[in-house]
Coordinates of C-alpha atoms in Angstrom, one line a residue:
Chain A
X17 CA 67.8 -241.2 -79.8
X18 CA 65.4 -244.6 -78.9
X19 CA 68.4 -246.3 -80.8
X20 CA 70.5 -245.6 -78.7
X21 CA 68.8 -247.3 -76.0
X22 CA 68.3 -250.5 -78.0
X23 CA 70.8 -253.3 -76.2
X24 CA 72.5 -255.5 -78.7
X25 CA 72.3 -259.0 -77.5
X26 CA 76.7 -259.4 -78.5
X27 CA 79.1 -257.0 -78.3
X28 CA 79.9 -253.5 -77.6
X29 CA 77.2 -251.8 -75.5
X30 CA 76.1 -248.7 -76.5
X31 CA 76.4 -245.6 -73.2
X32 CA 73.7 -243.2 -71.9
X33 CA 74.5 -239.8 -70.4
X34 CA 78.4 -242.0 -70.0
X35 CA 77.3 -245.1 -69.0
X36 CA 75.8 -248.3 -70.2
X37 CA 74.2 -249.6 -67.0
X38 CA 72.1 -246.9 -68.2
X39 CA 71.3 -247.8 -71.6
X40 CA 70.6 -251.4 -71.0
X41 CA 68.2 -250.3 -68.2
X42 CA 66.2 -247.4 -71.0
X43 CA 65.5 -250.0 -73.3
X44 CA 64.1 -251.9 -70.5
X45 CA 61.6 -250.0 -69.8
X46 CA 58.3 -248.9 -72.2
X47 CA 56.8 -246.1 -73.3
X48 CA 55.0 -243.6 -71.1
X49 CA 55.7 -246.2 -68.4
X50 CA 54.7 -244.7 -64.9
X51 CA 58.0 -245.5 -63.5
X52 CA 60.1 -245.1 -59.5
X53 CA 63.4 -244.4 -59.5
X54 CA 64.7 -245.2 -56.6
X55 CA 68.0 -243.5 -55.0
X56 CA 68.4 -241.3 -58.0
X57 CA 70.3 -239.5 -57.5
X58 CA 70.1 -235.8 -59.6
X59 CA 67.7 -237.8 -62.2
X60 CA 69.8 -237.9 -64.6
X61 CA 67.9 -240.5 -65.9
X62 CA 65.0 -240.5 -65.1
X63 CA 64.9 -236.7 -67.0
X64 CA 66.5 -239.2 -69.3
X65 CA 63.0 -241.1 -69.4
X66 CA 61.3 -238.5 -68.7
X67 CA 62.0 -236.5 -71.9
X68 CA 63.1 -238.9 -74.1
X69 CA 60.3 -242.6 -73.5
X70 CA 57.2 -240.3 -72.3
X71 CA 57.1 -241.1 -68.8
X72 CA 55.9 -240.5 -65.5
X73 CA 58.3 -240.3 -64.1
X74 CA 59.2 -240.1 -59.8
X75 CA 62.0 -240.5 -57.3
X76 CA 63.9 -241.3 -54.4
X77 CA 66.7 -239.5 -53.1
X78 CA 68.3 -239.1 -49.3
X79 CA 70.4 -236.2 -50.4
X80 CA 68.8 -233.2 -50.3
X81 CA 71.0 -231.3 -52.7
X82 CA 70.5 -234.0 -55.2
X83 CA 66.9 -233.3 -54.6
X84 CA 66.7 -229.8 -55.4
X85 CA 69.1 -230.4 -58.7
X86 CA 66.6 -232.4 -59.4
X87 CA 63.5 -230.3 -58.4
X88 CA 64.6 -228.2 -60.6
X89 CA 65.0 -230.4 -63.6
X90 CA 61.4 -230.4 -63.0
X91 CA 60.9 -233.6 -61.5
X92 CA 58.6 -234.9 -59.1
X93 CA 61.3 -236.4 -56.8
X94 CA 60.2 -237.5 -52.9
X95 CA 63.9 -236.7 -50.6
X96 CA 64.0 -239.3 -48.1
X97 CA 64.7 -243.2 -47.0
X98 CA 64.6 -245.8 -48.8
X99 CA 63.0 -248.2 -46.3
X100 CA 60.6 -245.8 -45.1
X101 CA 60.4 -244.7 -48.6
X102 CA 59.0 -247.2 -49.9
X103 CA 56.1 -247.9 -48.1
X104 CA 53.7 -245.3 -48.4
X105 CA 53.3 -246.3 -52.2
X106 CA 50.0 -248.0 -52.4
X107 CA 50.9 -252.2 -54.3
X108 CA 50.9 -252.0 -57.6
X109 CA 51.7 -247.3 -58.0
X110 CA 54.3 -248.2 -61.0
X111 CA 54.4 -250.1 -64.0
X112 CA 58.5 -250.3 -64.0
X113 CA 60.2 -249.5 -60.3
X114 CA 64.2 -248.8 -60.6
X115 CA 66.6 -249.6 -58.5
X116 CA 70.0 -248.3 -59.6
X117 CA 73.7 -249.8 -58.1
X118 CA 71.2 -249.4 -54.7
X119 CA 70.7 -252.7 -53.4
X120 CA 73.8 -252.9 -51.5
X121 CA 74.5 -250.5 -50.3
X122 CA 71.2 -251.3 -48.3
X123 CA 70.5 -252.4 -44.6
X124 CA 67.8 -255.2 -45.7
X125 CA 68.3 -255.6 -49.4
X126 CA 65.3 -258.6 -49.1
X127 CA 63.2 -256.4 -47.4
X128 CA 63.9 -253.5 -50.0
X129 CA 63.2 -256.3 -53.3
X130 CA 59.8 -257.2 -51.0
X131 CA 58.8 -253.0 -51.2
X132 CA 59.9 -252.7 -54.4
X133 CA 58.2 -255.9 -56.1
X134 CA 54.4 -255.1 -53.5
X135 CA 54.2 -251.1 -55.5
X136 CA 55.3 -251.2 -59.0
X137 CA 54.8 -254.5 -61.5
X138 CA 58.1 -254.5 -62.6
X139 CA 61.4 -253.7 -60.7
X140 CA 64.3 -253.3 -63.4
X141 CA 67.9 -254.6 -60.1
X142 CA 71.7 -253.4 -61.1
X143 CA 74.3 -253.9 -58.3
X144 CA 77.8 -255.1 -58.8
X145 CA 78.8 -258.6 -59.1
X146 CA 81.0 -259.2 -56.4
X147 CA 82.7 -262.5 -57.6
X148 CA 83.8 -260.9 -60.5
X149 CA 87.2 -262.2 -60.8
X150 CA 89.4 -259.5 -60.3
X151 CA 87.4 -259.4 -57.1
X152 CA 88.3 -262.9 -56.4
X153 CA 92.0 -262.3 -57.8
X154 CA 92.1 -259.2 -55.7
X155 CA 91.8 -260.9 -52.4
X156 CA 93.3 -264.5 -53.4
X157 CA 97.0 -262.4 -53.9
X158 CA 96.4 -260.0 -51.6
X159 CA 94.9 -260.4 -48.9
X160 CA 92.6 -257.6 -48.3
X161 CA 88.9 -256.5 -49.4
X162 CA 89.7 -256.4 -52.4
X163 CA 89.4 -252.6 -54.1
X164 CA 88.5 -252.9 -57.9
X165 CA 88.2 -250.2 -61.0
X166 CA 84.0 -250.0 -59.9
X167 CA 84.5 -250.9 -56.8
X168 CA 87.2 -248.3 -55.8
X169 CA 86.3 -248.4 -51.8
X170 CA 88.6 -249.3 -48.8
X171 CA 86.4 -251.3 -46.3
X172 CA 86.3 -248.0 -44.2
X173 CA 84.6 -246.5 -46.4
X174 CA 82.6 -248.3 -48.3
X175 CA 78.8 -247.6 -49.0
X176 CA 78.4 -250.9 -50.1
X177 CA 77.4 -252.9 -46.7
X178 CA 76.5 -256.2 -48.6
X179 CA 79.1 -257.2 -51.2
X180 CA 76.7 -259.9 -53.4
X181 CA 78.0 -262.1 -56.4
X182 CA 74.9 -262.8 -59.0
X183 CA 75.1 -266.8 -57.9
X184 CA 74.0 -264.6 -54.8
X185 CA 71.2 -262.3 -56.5
X186 CA 69.4 -265.6 -58.0
X187 CA 69.1 -267.4 -54.7
X188 CA 67.4 -265.2 -53.7
X189 CA 65.8 -265.1 -56.3
X190 CA 65.1 -268.7 -56.9
X191 CA 64.0 -269.1 -52.5
X192 CA 61.6 -266.2 -52.3
X193 CA 60.0 -267.9 -56.3
X194 CA 60.2 -263.9 -57.6
X195 CA 61.5 -264.6 -61.3
X196 CA 63.8 -262.5 -63.3
X197 CA 62.7 -262.2 -66.9
X198 CA 65.1 -260.3 -68.3
X199 CA 68.8 -260.6 -67.4
X200 CA 72.1 -258.6 -68.5
X201 CA 76.0 -258.5 -67.8
X202 CA 78.5 -256.3 -68.9
X203 CA 81.6 -256.2 -68.0
X204 CA 82.8 -252.3 -69.2
X205 CA 81.8 -251.9 -72.6
X206 CA 80.9 -255.7 -73.8
X207 CA 78.0 -257.5 -73.3
X208 CA 78.4 -260.8 -71.2
X209 CA 76.9 -263.8 -71.8
X210 CA 79.3 -267.2 -70.8
X211 CA 79.9 -266.9 -67.1
X212 CA 78.8 -264.2 -65.7
X213 CA 79.2 -264.3 -62.2
X214 CA 82.9 -264.8 -63.5
X215 CA 83.1 -262.1 -66.2
X216 CA 80.6 -260.1 -65.2
X217 CA 81.2 -256.5 -63.7
X218 CA 77.6 -255.2 -63.1
X219 CA 74.3 -257.1 -63.7
X220 CA 70.8 -255.7 -65.3
X221 CA 68.3 -258.1 -64.1
X222 CA 64.7 -257.2 -64.5
X223 CA 62.9 -259.4 -61.6
X224 CA 58.7 -260.3 -61.8
X225 CA 56.8 -261.6 -58.4
X226 CA 57.4 -265.0 -60.3
Chain B
X23 CA 58.5 -201.6 -60.9
X24 CA 55.4 -200.2 -59.1
X25 CA 52.4 -202.0 -58.6
X26 CA 48.8 -200.5 -57.0
X27 CA 46.6 -202.2 -55.5
X28 CA 43.0 -203.1 -56.4
X29 CA 39.6 -203.6 -55.2
X30 CA 37.1 -206.4 -55.8
X31 CA 33.2 -205.8 -54.4
X32 CA 32.2 -209.5 -54.6
X33 CA 27.7 -208.0 -53.8
X34 CA 27.0 -211.2 -51.6
X35 CA 29.2 -214.1 -49.7
X36 CA 28.3 -217.5 -48.0
X37 CA 30.7 -218.5 -44.8
X38 CA 31.5 -221.3 -43.4
X39 CA 28.9 -221.3 -40.8
X40 CA 26.6 -220.3 -41.5
X41 CA 26.5 -216.2 -42.3
X42 CA 26.3 -214.4 -45.2
X43 CA 28.5 -211.1 -45.4
X44 CA 27.0 -208.1 -47.9
X45 CA 29.1 -207.2 -49.4
X46 CA 33.0 -208.3 -48.8
X47 CA 35.6 -206.2 -50.4
X48 CA 38.1 -208.1 -51.5
X49 CA 42.5 -206.2 -52.0
X50 CA 45.4 -208.1 -54.5
X51 CA 47.7 -207.2 -56.7
X52 CA 48.7 -208.5 -60.2
X53 CA 52.0 -208.7 -61.6
X54 CA 52.6 -209.3 -65.8
X55 CA 50.4 -209.9 -68.3
X56 CA 47.2 -212.2 -68.3
X57 CA 47.5 -214.0 -72.1
X58 CA 45.0 -214.2 -74.1
X59 CA 43.4 -217.4 -72.7
X60 CA 44.3 -217.3 -69.3
X61 CA 46.8 -220.7 -69.3
X62 CA 49.5 -218.3 -67.0
X63 CA 48.1 -217.8 -64.3
X64 CA 49.5 -218.5 -60.5
X65 CA 48.0 -217.3 -56.5
X66 CA 50.4 -216.4 -54.8
X67 CA 48.8 -216.9 -50.6
X68 CA 50.3 -214.2 -48.1
X69 CA 51.2 -215.6 -44.5
X70 CA 49.2 -214.9 -41.0
X71 CA 49.7 -210.4 -41.4
X72 CA 51.1 -210.4 -44.8
X73 CA 48.8 -208.8 -47.5
X74 CA 48.2 -208.5 -51.5
X75 CA 51.6 -206.6 -52.0
X76 CA 53.4 -209.3 -53.0
X77 CA 56.1 -207.6 -55.1
X78 CA 56.8 -204.8 -56.3
X79 CA 57.2 -201.1 -55.4
X80 CA 54.3 -200.5 -53.0
X81 CA 52.8 -196.6 -55.0
X82 CA 51.7 -195.4 -51.2
X83 CA 54.0 -196.2 -49.5
X84 CA 57.1 -196.9 -51.7
X85 CA 57.9 -200.3 -49.9
X86 CA 59.2 -203.7 -51.9
X87 CA 55.9 -206.1 -51.4
X88 CA 56.7 -209.1 -49.0
X89 CA 58.0 -212.2 -52.1
X90 CA 59.9 -209.8 -54.2
X91 CA 62.3 -211.9 -53.9
X92 CA 60.6 -214.7 -55.9
X93 CA 58.2 -212.1 -58.1
X94 CA 59.0 -209.6 -60.3
X95 CA 60.9 -210.2 -64.4
X96 CA 63.4 -213.7 -64.4
X97 CA 62.7 -214.6 -61.0
X98 CA 61.3 -217.7 -59.2
X99 CA 57.2 -216.7 -59.7
X100 CA 58.7 -215.0 -63.5
X101 CA 56.5 -212.0 -64.7
X102 CA 57.7 -212.4 -68.3
X103 CA 56.3 -215.7 -68.6
X104 CA 53.1 -215.6 -65.9
X105 CA 51.1 -213.3 -64.5
X106 CA 50.5 -213.0 -60.7
X107 CA 47.8 -212.9 -58.4
X108 CA 48.0 -212.0 -54.9
X109 CA 44.9 -211.5 -52.8
X110 CA 44.5 -210.4 -48.9
X111 CA 42.2 -213.0 -46.6
X112 CA 39.2 -212.5 -45.7
X113 CA 39.2 -210.9 -42.2
X114 CA 42.5 -209.2 -42.4
X115 CA 43.2 -205.5 -42.5
X116 CA 45.2 -204.4 -45.4
X117 CA 41.4 -203.9 -48.1
X118 CA 39.7 -207.7 -47.7
X119 CA 37.2 -207.3 -45.0
X120 CA 37.7 -208.3 -41.8
X121 CA 36.3 -207.2 -38.4
X122 CA 38.2 -203.4 -39.0
X123 CA 35.2 -203.5 -42.0
X124 CA 32.3 -201.0 -41.8
X125 CA 28.7 -202.9 -40.9
X126 CA 26.5 -201.4 -43.4
X127 CA 23.5 -202.6 -40.7
X128 CA 25.6 -200.8 -37.8
X129 CA 27.3 -197.9 -39.6
X130 CA 29.6 -199.3 -37.2
X131 CA 33.4 -201.4 -37.4
X132 CA 32.8 -205.4 -37.3
X133 CA 35.0 -205.8 -34.4
X134 CA 34.0 -209.0 -32.2
X135 CA 29.9 -209.1 -34.8
X136 CA 32.5 -210.8 -37.1
X137 CA 31.5 -214.2 -37.9
X138 CA 33.9 -216.9 -37.5
X139 CA 35.9 -217.9 -40.8
X140 CA 38.2 -220.3 -41.9
X141 CA 40.9 -220.9 -44.4
X142 CA 38.2 -222.8 -46.9
X143 CA 35.8 -219.6 -46.6
X144 CA 39.7 -217.3 -47.6
X145 CA 40.4 -219.4 -50.5
X146 CA 36.0 -219.4 -51.8
X147 CA 36.5 -215.8 -51.3
X148 CA 39.9 -216.0 -53.8
X149 CA 38.1 -218.4 -56.1
X150 CA 35.1 -215.5 -56.0
X151 CA 37.7 -212.9 -57.7
X152 CA 38.9 -215.5 -60.0
X153 CA 35.9 -215.5 -61.2
X154 CA 36.1 -212.2 -61.4
X155 CA 39.1 -211.5 -63.4
X156 CA 38.4 -214.7 -65.8
X157 CA 40.8 -216.9 -64.9
X158 CA 39.6 -220.0 -65.3
X159 CA 42.3 -222.9 -63.9
X160 CA 45.6 -221.4 -62.3
X161 CA 48.9 -222.6 -63.2
X162 CA 50.2 -222.7 -59.4
X163 CA 49.2 -221.8 -56.1
X164 CA 52.3 -221.0 -53.9
X165 CA 52.2 -219.4 -50.5
X166 CA 54.9 -219.5 -47.2
X167 CA 53.4 -220.6 -43.9
X168 CA 49.0 -220.2 -43.7
X169 CA 49.9 -219.4 -47.2
X170 CA 50.4 -222.7 -48.1
X171 CA 47.6 -223.7 -45.8
X172 CA 45.7 -222.6 -48.4
X173 CA 47.5 -223.6 -51.0
X174 CA 46.3 -227.3 -49.5
X175 CA 42.9 -226.4 -49.4
X176 CA 43.1 -224.9 -53.1
X177 CA 43.9 -228.2 -53.7
X178 CA 42.0 -230.2 -51.9
X179 CA 38.6 -227.6 -53.3
X180 CA 38.6 -226.7 -56.2
X181 CA 40.9 -229.7 -57.5
X182 CA 40.6 -228.6 -61.3
X183 CA 40.5 -225.4 -61.1
X184 CA 44.6 -226.4 -60.2
X185 CA 47.0 -227.0 -61.8
X186 CA 50.0 -227.4 -59.3
X187 CA 50.5 -226.5 -55.9
X188 CA 53.3 -225.3 -54.1
X189 CA 53.4 -225.2 -49.8
X190 CA 56.4 -224.6 -49.2
X191 CA 57.1 -223.8 -44.8
X192 CA 53.7 -225.3 -43.9
X193 CA 51.6 -227.3 -42.7
X194 CA 47.8 -230.0 -43.6
X195 CA 47.5 -228.7 -39.3
X196 CA 48.2 -226.7 -36.7
X197 CA 50.4 -228.8 -33.8
X198 CA 49.7 -228.7 -29.7
X199 CA 52.5 -226.1 -29.8
X200 CA 50.8 -223.4 -32.7
X201 CA 48.0 -223.7 -31.2
X202 CA 49.8 -223.0 -28.9
X203 CA 51.8 -220.4 -29.5
X204 CA 48.6 -218.2 -31.1
X205 CA 47.1 -218.8 -27.9
X206 CA 49.1 -217.1 -26.2
X207 CA 49.1 -214.4 -29.0
X208 CA 45.3 -213.7 -28.4
X209 CA 45.6 -213.9 -24.2
X210 CA 48.2 -210.7 -25.1
X211 CA 46.3 -208.3 -26.9
X212 CA 42.5 -209.8 -24.8
X213 CA 44.4 -208.5 -21.4
X214 CA 44.5 -206.0 -23.5
X215 CA 43.1 -203.2 -21.4
X216 CA 42.4 -200.7 -24.3
X217 CA 41.2 -203.9 -26.1
X218 CA 37.7 -203.2 -24.3
X219 CA 36.4 -207.1 -26.1
X220 CA 37.5 -205.5 -29.1
X221 CA 35.1 -202.4 -29.5
X222 CA 38.2 -199.8 -29.6
X223 CA 38.0 -198.6 -32.7
X224 CA 37.0 -194.9 -31.6
X225 CA 39.7 -195.2 -29.3
X226 CA 42.6 -196.7 -28.1
X227 CA 44.0 -200.1 -30.2
X228 CA 45.1 -202.7 -27.4
X229 CA 48.6 -201.4 -29.2
X230 CA 50.6 -203.4 -25.8
X231 CA 48.7 -206.6 -26.3
X232 CA 49.5 -206.5 -30.1
X233 CA 52.6 -205.1 -29.3
X234 CA 54.4 -208.8 -27.2
X235 CA 51.2 -210.7 -29.6
X236 CA 54.2 -209.4 -32.2
X237 CA 57.1 -210.4 -30.0
X238 CA 56.0 -213.9 -29.6
X239 CA 55.7 -214.8 -33.4
X240 CA 59.1 -213.1 -34.6
X241 CA 61.1 -215.2 -32.1
X242 CA 59.0 -218.5 -33.3
X243 CA 59.7 -216.6 -37.1
X244 CA 63.3 -216.6 -36.6
X245 CA 66.3 -220.2 -35.0
X246 CA 68.3 -219.7 -32.4
X247 CA 70.9 -220.1 -34.6
X248 CA 70.0 -217.1 -36.5
X249 CA 69.4 -215.4 -33.5
X250 CA 73.1 -216.3 -32.1
X251 CA 74.1 -214.7 -35.6
X252 CA 72.3 -211.2 -35.7
X253 CA 71.9 -209.6 -32.4
X254 CA 74.0 -212.6 -30.0
X255 CA 74.4 -211.1 -26.3
X256 CA 75.3 -207.9 -27.9
X257 CA 74.3 -205.3 -25.7
X258 CA 72.7 -201.5 -27.3
X259 CA 74.4 -198.9 -27.0
X260 CA 73.5 -196.5 -24.2
X261 CA 73.3 -193.8 -26.4
X262 CA 70.8 -195.2 -27.9
X263 CA 68.8 -196.4 -24.6
X264 CA 65.5 -194.1 -24.0
X265 CA 65.5 -194.2 -20.0
X266 CA 66.8 -195.7 -17.2
X267 CA 69.9 -197.3 -16.8
X268 CA 69.4 -200.7 -17.7
X269 CA 71.5 -202.6 -20.4
X270 CA 69.1 -204.1 -22.3
X271 CA 70.4 -206.7 -25.2
X272 CA 69.9 -206.2 -29.0
X273 CA 67.5 -208.9 -29.2
X274 CA 65.0 -206.8 -26.3
X275 CA 65.6 -204.3 -28.3
X276 CA 64.9 -205.3 -32.2
X277 CA 61.2 -207.2 -31.4
X278 CA 60.3 -204.1 -28.9
X279 CA 60.7 -202.0 -32.5
X280 CA 59.5 -205.1 -34.5
X281 CA 55.9 -205.1 -31.8
X282 CA 56.0 -201.3 -32.3
X283 CA 55.8 -201.3 -35.8
X284 CA 53.4 -203.9 -36.1
X285 CA 50.4 -202.2 -34.4
X286 CA 50.9 -199.2 -37.4
X287 CA 49.8 -201.5 -39.5
X288 CA 47.5 -204.6 -38.3
X289 CA 44.0 -204.7 -36.4
X290 CA 44.0 -206.7 -33.4
X291 CA 40.9 -208.2 -33.8
X292 CA 42.2 -209.7 -37.6
X293 CA 45.1 -211.4 -35.0
X294 CA 42.4 -213.1 -32.9
X295 CA 40.0 -214.0 -35.9
X296 CA 43.9 -215.5 -38.8
X297 CA 44.6 -217.1 -36.1
X298 CA 41.9 -218.9 -35.4
X299 CA 41.1 -219.7 -39.3
X300 CA 45.1 -221.1 -38.8
X301 CA 43.3 -223.3 -35.4
X302 CA 41.0 -224.6 -37.1
X303 CA 42.8 -225.4 -40.6
X304 CA 42.5 -229.6 -40.5
X305 CA 43.4 -230.8 -44.0
X306 CA 43.5 -234.8 -42.6
X307 CA 39.1 -234.6 -41.8
X308 CA 37.6 -236.8 -44.1
X309 CA 35.5 -235.0 -46.1
X310 CA 38.9 -233.4 -47.4
X311 CA 40.7 -235.5 -48.8
X312 CA 37.6 -237.5 -50.6
X313 CA 37.3 -234.0 -52.6
X314 CA 41.3 -235.2 -53.6
X315 CA 41.0 -238.5 -55.6
X316 CA 40.5 -237.8 -58.5
X317 CA 43.2 -235.6 -58.6
X318 CA 45.5 -234.2 -61.3
X319 CA 47.8 -231.9 -59.2
X320 CA 51.2 -231.8 -59.4
X321 CA 52.3 -231.1 -55.8
X322 CA 55.7 -229.2 -54.4
X323 CA 56.9 -229.0 -51.2
X324 CA 59.3 -227.9 -49.5
X325 CA 60.9 -227.2 -45.8
X326 CA 63.3 -225.4 -44.7
X327 CA 66.0 -227.9 -41.6
X328 CA 65.5 -224.8 -38.6
X329 CA 62.0 -224.5 -39.4
X330 CA 60.5 -225.2 -35.8
X331 CA 57.4 -223.5 -36.3
X332 CA 56.6 -225.4 -38.7
X333 CA 59.2 -228.5 -38.7
X334 CA 59.9 -230.6 -41.8
X335 CA 57.9 -233.5 -40.4
X336 CA 54.6 -232.0 -41.0
X337 CA 55.2 -231.1 -44.7
X338 CA 55.7 -234.6 -44.6
X339 CA 53.0 -236.0 -43.4
X340 CA 51.7 -233.9 -46.3
X341 CA 53.9 -235.6 -49.3
X342 CA 53.1 -239.3 -47.3
X343 CA 49.2 -238.5 -47.3
X344 CA 49.9 -237.8 -50.7
X345 CA 52.0 -240.5 -51.9
X346 CA 49.8 -243.0 -50.1
X347 CA 47.2 -242.2 -52.0
X348 CA 50.3 -241.5 -55.8
X349 CA 49.8 -238.1 -56.3
X350 CA 52.5 -237.1 -58.5
X351 CA 53.9 -235.3 -55.5
X352 CA 57.9 -233.4 -55.3
X353 CA 59.4 -232.7 -51.6
X354 CA 63.0 -231.0 -50.4
X355 CA 64.2 -230.5 -47.5
X356 CA 66.7 -227.1 -47.9
X357 CA 68.8 -226.1 -45.2
X358 CA 69.1 -222.5 -43.6
X359 CA 70.3 -221.0 -40.9
X360 CA 66.7 -218.5 -41.5
X361 CA 64.3 -220.5 -39.0
X362 CA 60.4 -219.6 -40.9
X363 CA 61.6 -216.9 -42.5
X364 CA 63.5 -218.8 -44.7
X365 CA 60.9 -218.8 -47.5
X366 CA 61.0 -214.9 -47.3
X367 CA 65.1 -214.4 -47.1
X368 CA 66.8 -217.2 -48.1
X369 CA 65.0 -218.0 -51.8
X370 CA 67.9 -218.9 -54.0
X371 CA 67.6 -222.7 -53.7
X372 CA 64.0 -222.3 -53.6
X373 CA 64.5 -219.8 -56.5
X374 CA 65.4 -223.0 -58.1
X375 CA 62.8 -225.5 -58.1
X376 CA 60.1 -224.0 -58.2
X377 CA 61.2 -222.1 -61.2
X378 CA 62.2 -225.7 -62.5
X379 CA 59.0 -227.3 -61.2
X380 CA 56.6 -224.4 -63.2
X381 CA 58.6 -225.3 -65.9
X382 CA 57.7 -228.5 -66.2
X383 CA 54.2 -228.0 -65.5
X384 CA 53.8 -225.5 -68.2
X385 CA 55.1 -226.9 -70.6
X386 CA 53.4 -230.8 -70.0
X387 CA 49.9 -228.9 -70.0
X388 CA 51.3 -227.0 -73.3
X389 CA 51.9 -230.4 -74.4
X390 CA 48.4 -231.4 -73.0
X391 CA 46.7 -229.4 -74.9
X392 CA 48.6 -229.9 -77.8
X393 CA 47.4 -233.8 -77.1
X394 CA 43.8 -232.5 -76.9
X395 CA 43.9 -230.0 -80.0
X396 CA 45.2 -233.3 -81.9
X397 CA 42.4 -235.3 -80.8
X398 CA 39.5 -232.7 -81.4
X399 CA 41.2 -231.5 -85.1
X400 CA 40.4 -236.0 -86.2
X401 CA 37.4 -235.8 -84.3
X402 CA 36.5 -232.7 -86.7
X403 CA 38.0 -234.5 -90.2

């Protein structure tokens, strides 16, 4: 199973639980690590990591129905809001803190990053790249808030309240003197190595305090 | 499943207040089989007025246990896999020593001379029972309401004997509102002339006072919504009324019925002692927290949206305490209209959560035991 999670440097990325980003994330989590999955949903990825990489897993999720499903899988998931949820943990409580496709939904992304870097030695963040060419062209030619395959929402019902690009994220990292240890960019099944801010749909970054 | 109550006798038992009770009886029931290494035991803690009859059909009264929906073959506490134990609390009146028991020194009921007891005493007595039964460690300890307080007390008093703790619809300490409701109950009992300073065992018990106390209790166990659904403003049919021409609402009739039923099975002095034990409990006291330091107990806390007697913020207080100390804790607030009673009656989601959690605790235990065996085999070679 672990071979499935290994991310090749080029070309096609295998999927894990139907998702390419999960395959990359799982390859960034060491065996037996203590992991907090922030916004873990029903805990699919966390469950996989517990079963296959022997991690000690914890999760935070806001929706009661999803928390209930995660707990029913035997996962230690806590029902709560991200902002209030993170502050309670002590410093360096986790080896790895995961934030998968949620940064763009937070009210205070910088604050969330700060808290994750406080409670975790390493942070794996994934987010959609709002500077992907399809988004740029959509806005340029249609003059409307872009709707694409990987950003399917309308402006009035989108949970994505923070519109960031890979370039924006790297600016924040530089300004805060954090460090990106690994960065992996995806477009569908393909790994993007060139012009990621134009060609990548999703960014996966392993960040440390620097 | 017909079940029968058993009683163990502890020759001498020292209480937190310094007094020693000798002897102490403790009534308990067991469901399912204890396995060879006694590693599948789950202790279930009853709420305030509950008793040891948690599951199955009682041998004498033919009634199902108070958590029969949760305990049994294939249920949340699956008796095909686990051995479930439930005992009546100290100061109770359902088989365990309490104020209605005979004081061997006087030959008369203790009544108000019964020493003050605490949640800690209740739990320590249960530990004595488990020692007698040869159960060194519990796979889980679980209970709702006051049962949840005992679960928490187990976790802080005997962390190395509790693999997992599941307090439901509970609190680490009573709020002013909870103490206030208990005080109304106590005053109702004590202001009944039949209470007679607790010395009523040879005459009439304080039926009216105890019934009123129970009525107040019942209101707090339900939610506004569940009461609207169950009773609304419906009137009791006139023909069924015993006296007078005044209209009686369904809810009035229900509360009177429940109050009157209660006095037949519960002792008023036990009501006083147990509510005092609940009110004085404080998980957040400093010495309790020190005990938690090395704990590896896994926690699952559950609260209910419409529970206004033990609201979710009180569960969250516990959850946040545990998270701030990096303990392994799961928490969910389940949706139900049933108020505090939800943990007893609205158990579908609760069942799934507890079932999954216990399976995971069980797997962890087996994995750890396996690693332990491998290590000792390596040493042996």
